[in-house]
């Protein structure tokens, strides 16, 4: 164990294990999590070569091998709880997606939700037993977010009672689905349904794409891998071009809408049935933001106490770089963010479950709020975490750039969350739509409830910038609940400003749509402020439930830092709305520095509390024992380029060059 | 040619070719640049496989082959001007560093600067003819920025008149030098010189590391590749462990300092001789920021007019995504930044040349200012461009994540600039040291000249936040020179605040060093504001020299957008110092939107003016002809994973699994 990191742990002012329980949601959860880790990490069947030393084909190969093993082990151990399966998988493929992810997370659940009983009989058990391996093919090369723009067609032929599927243009080629390129033999294809000359919009079809025995592509199917990406090297994200592919009528997923044998189309009872899944996935992504950021902070903070560099006082030994104020200022606000997002992730899961029960009882009233909240928080947390991971990487100096640090991998595997499951700007605008609608309802005299109830106050206010600026600020900057309050007022004012921008555009005789588009910057800003408020509020609320004094104290410091750092970064908003005075903003800057010093002795303990197993972290810089350099040297020597002392290019190019010059 | 992109070009309001001349520095430079491009891109010897489809060893192999070819061709064509060599190389290895970069850019120049005539005779011609291939080994695994912390030792042995080199610890292993792992047979090693029992600090030694005939490592040398990184896949960044390696006394670079045969040490005449190189390299990096960002903007903006998505008005066809205000707001400020940084790069090169002449005449008076400026602008532009590249990537939706977009590669090859040649936070603090020193001189009554002359005014001012806030703002927000003025005042105030923070810490009986460290956040902020001011000022000054009315108009719009967008992002600073009023900040937000609309018709023309050859851009999304999707499909089909229809993992793992479940 590195002596620096031992000393850090001795200096911690709270019980790390107890904080871990809070983060996991209870000691039993921590125990079970560690049991699962131990099952995977002690299992020689899951030994692997560092993927960084493999070609892409080898990486894919290794991932398929381990996924196949995983399926066998899960059955052997009888692990069936979805959350436990998810965690087991995250240990088998630490920090990496796998080729079977869409089969497990999209193909099977879609069958469960949308297949008729007859279809379940035909498809579910073969899929459960991995004879059928499936994916979910929605996005096309020229079409993403906007579902109505998708071009793939499924035309019903009553003569043969078949659908004929086609990719009519280059831009309609299915593109991106994970596991589509090489792994799957079936795909659920989203296509525009045509029957009896009419288009009935997007529907889902089960399309066999490869032969069940030979795995060769079937006639009319052009399928393959879309090529290397920033990350996701283990996954065969694929393309699929359909050329007059015929499937039986019974392959349309018909639980809700139907096509009768004669071609008659029967509409689904409700169009909002798929909302739940979207909300669930986006809630999960909020948790993903927390996990990716927790990992990054663990690596950067542990390495910052092991690394000595430069000098603060001449003649003294080089200090730990975490003693530099600039390093603390880079990392501690992100540590606070990691905690904030962890609690927001828990909060999202809780309300998802609560509202799911409402939905099951037929009560849809909370769905719009949950939908808006999950969209906005997905965007807010992924954008913030995305930048934060890179700050962590760069705070490690040159070594953060080495694959041995794991930080490049964390980034490339995480950054797609900003784009998939709803592009972030589009998500922010969806949340804004809900906020503006709520604002208008409040102005019209409706009493709002839930998270947007703060908009009720807008009834009584007329925002005039100058007038606002003159309002005397009364906030106590050292009181977190005061800060929650001004975050709330900032959100209220920015929602109001966005709504007024739309109003002004309309007065210039713009259409509703152009007025909306010409206010989009303000709308995104309003959503951002709303989400920021929610995060600060959730962190504040979480503190109320923490009984342990020492932990309460350190978490309060983190929460205050999170709130105050956010104010310094957005001080213009708070000054503009006169929520804070100039002297208060200056005081907050000074307080931020004090909070950094307060957190310094607990920094390593706070990342230790995330309790991320070394094999999950996979980082020489972030090792629990702090023995960084010897292990980095060890790792480098295993690099494939060191397999021979002399690379063949010397004999091929460099030596012959001498005689030519 | 894609019809959308044709229409964009038809709508441009200025002559693209003329703007290209301004960016290149004159029509002759444009002509010569295109000649060099044509020499490389029409040469079949430089054909290559897309590196994204190769293993790391194959990438290295291909890069060595092309580098060897390049050396031959440069001699054949008689290209000897360093700038032309640099450009030729950037076409041979488009967007990628190469294994011989350090030989050309560090090993040969260091010989030229620091070798004695006798050493030149022994080493220079063999190195020129690539018998000797060298690198520059300074950084160690545990030591970066702080040179005094380096641990490698070179101990003089008068008995044999040799130096004995050692890596005494794991943390002293040389780490990171490009070309060290596999390519070089010599290294210039920086080591602590010991003679007659005394340490004389860091000196440079020429150390043979591999056998000239077999290329095998020499006795006592442990050398190899440091393993895969985020990018730099073509480069064998290496490690070097020295175990009692003996080299002749004459292998110490002795142009300035010396060790006599008896071990007597002779000091160098000046310690500032190496400043020039550092300043030069950092100035070049500012240009690199501009180029990386120009490429990214070219890709994102061209793709944004080709890509149609979603809807603004119901029922109408999907609009080009560049018609969304949010997309314009993401990209146009970055386009403005790319222009700003291009002009700052030109400015840095000009003043570097001017001051170099001064230095050659023995006038060192401008060196501190240039040193501070190059450090700060290196940090400012690389940080800004680094984030901006990722915004460009994410603005392309999912496809930005594909390696075919080139955006992941631009990012990973660029991001090390934030760390190497002076870590950015350290650079900002160096600039701050100069600013605070200048501020104190001004307060003491000295008249400052040059870029910091604005600090002269601080003599007459006492910053009191409240008092400042009460000062009436008189700025005309639509006048760029007014905005330059308030950027200047913002810098002055933030320098003053940082200096006062140090003062306050000292009053709390902190030492100078602790006072400095406890003010580091403010110091970085002051440097940032100073650099921001310089960039806005340089852009403004550049406009004065632009004669063409149409170009002047569009560049003015860009400059205004750059300045105003910077104000909206930092509005707290401007409000806090009462440089702007609340209504003015709100007006600026509205003006930003208007500027976005103004730029929209010229967006494609403005990126066309960068005139980046398709083969340099290497991006299916950024192609000049806009034919994105068919080429993306084409590219994907060449992916190695598509070499066979059925991947072997199916037979190995998936098929056998069926019988086990």
Coordinates of C-alpha atoms in Angstrom, one line a residue, chain A residues 176 226-230, chain B residues 48 50-53 59 94-96 230-231 291-300 302-303 389-390 392-394 396-415 612-623 628 631-632 635:
Chain A
X176 CA -26.6 1.7 -35.3
X226 CA -21.1 -0.1 -39.3
X227 CA -17.4 0.1 -38.7
X228 CA -15.2 1.4 -35.9
X229 CA -16.5 4.1 -33.5
X230 CA -15.1 6.3 -30.8
Chain B
X48 CA -2.9 4.2 -47.4
X50 CA -7.8 3.9 -43.4
X51 CA -6.0 3.6 -40.1
X52 CA -9.3 3.0 -38.4
X53 CA -9.3 -0.4 -40.0
X59 CA -0.8 1.6 -38.0
X94 CA -3.2 14.0 -42.3
X95 CA -4.4 14.9 -38.8
X96 CA -2.0 12.3 -37.2
X230 CA -6.5 7.7 -26.2
X231 CA -5.0 8.6 -29.6
X291 CA -6.8 24.3 -37.4
X292 CA -8.4 21.5 -35.3
X293 CA -11.4 23.7 -34.6
X294 CA -11.7 24.8 -38.3
X295 CA -11.8 21.2 -39.3
X296 CA -14.4 20.3 -36.7
X297 CA -16.6 23.3 -37.8
X298 CA -16.2 22.4 -41.4
X299 CA -17.5 18.9 -40.7
X300 CA -20.3 19.9 -38.4
X302 CA -21.5 21.0 -43.8
X303 CA -23.3 18.0 -42.3
X389 CA -14.4 20.0 -30.9
X390 CA -16.6 17.8 -28.7
X392 CA -19.1 19.9 -32.9
X393 CA -19.0 16.1 -32.7
X394 CA -22.1 15.9 -30.6
X396 CA -23.7 15.6 -35.6
X397 CA -26.0 13.3 -33.7
X398 CA -25.0 9.6 -33.5
X399 CA -22.8 9.8 -36.7
X400 CA -20.3 12.1 -34.9
X401 CA -19.5 9.1 -32.8
X402 CA -18.5 7.0 -35.9
X403 CA -14.8 7.0 -36.8
X404 CA -16.0 7.8 -40.3
X405 CA -16.9 11.3 -39.2
X406 CA -13.2 12.0 -38.3
X407 CA -14.3 13.9 -35.2
X408 CA -13.2 11.3 -32.7
X409 CA -9.8 11.4 -34.3
X410 CA -9.6 15.1 -34.3
X411 CA -10.4 15.1 -30.6
X412 CA -8.0 12.5 -29.5
X413 CA -5.1 13.8 -31.5
X414 CA -5.7 17.4 -30.3
X415 CA -6.6 17.0 -26.6
X612 CA -9.5 22.0 -46.1
X613 CA -8.8 19.3 -48.7
X614 CA -11.2 16.3 -48.5
X615 CA -8.1 14.1 -48.0
X616 CA -7.0 16.2 -45.1
X617 CA -10.4 16.3 -43.6
X618 CA -11.0 12.6 -44.0
X619 CA -14.6 12.8 -43.0
X620 CA -17.7 11.3 -44.6
X621 CA -19.8 13.9 -42.8
X622 CA -17.7 16.8 -43.9
X623 CA -17.2 15.9 -47.6
X628 CA -22.7 11.7 -46.9
X631 CA -20.2 7.2 -48.7
X632 CA -20.8 6.2 -45.1
X635 CA -17.0 3.0 -45.8

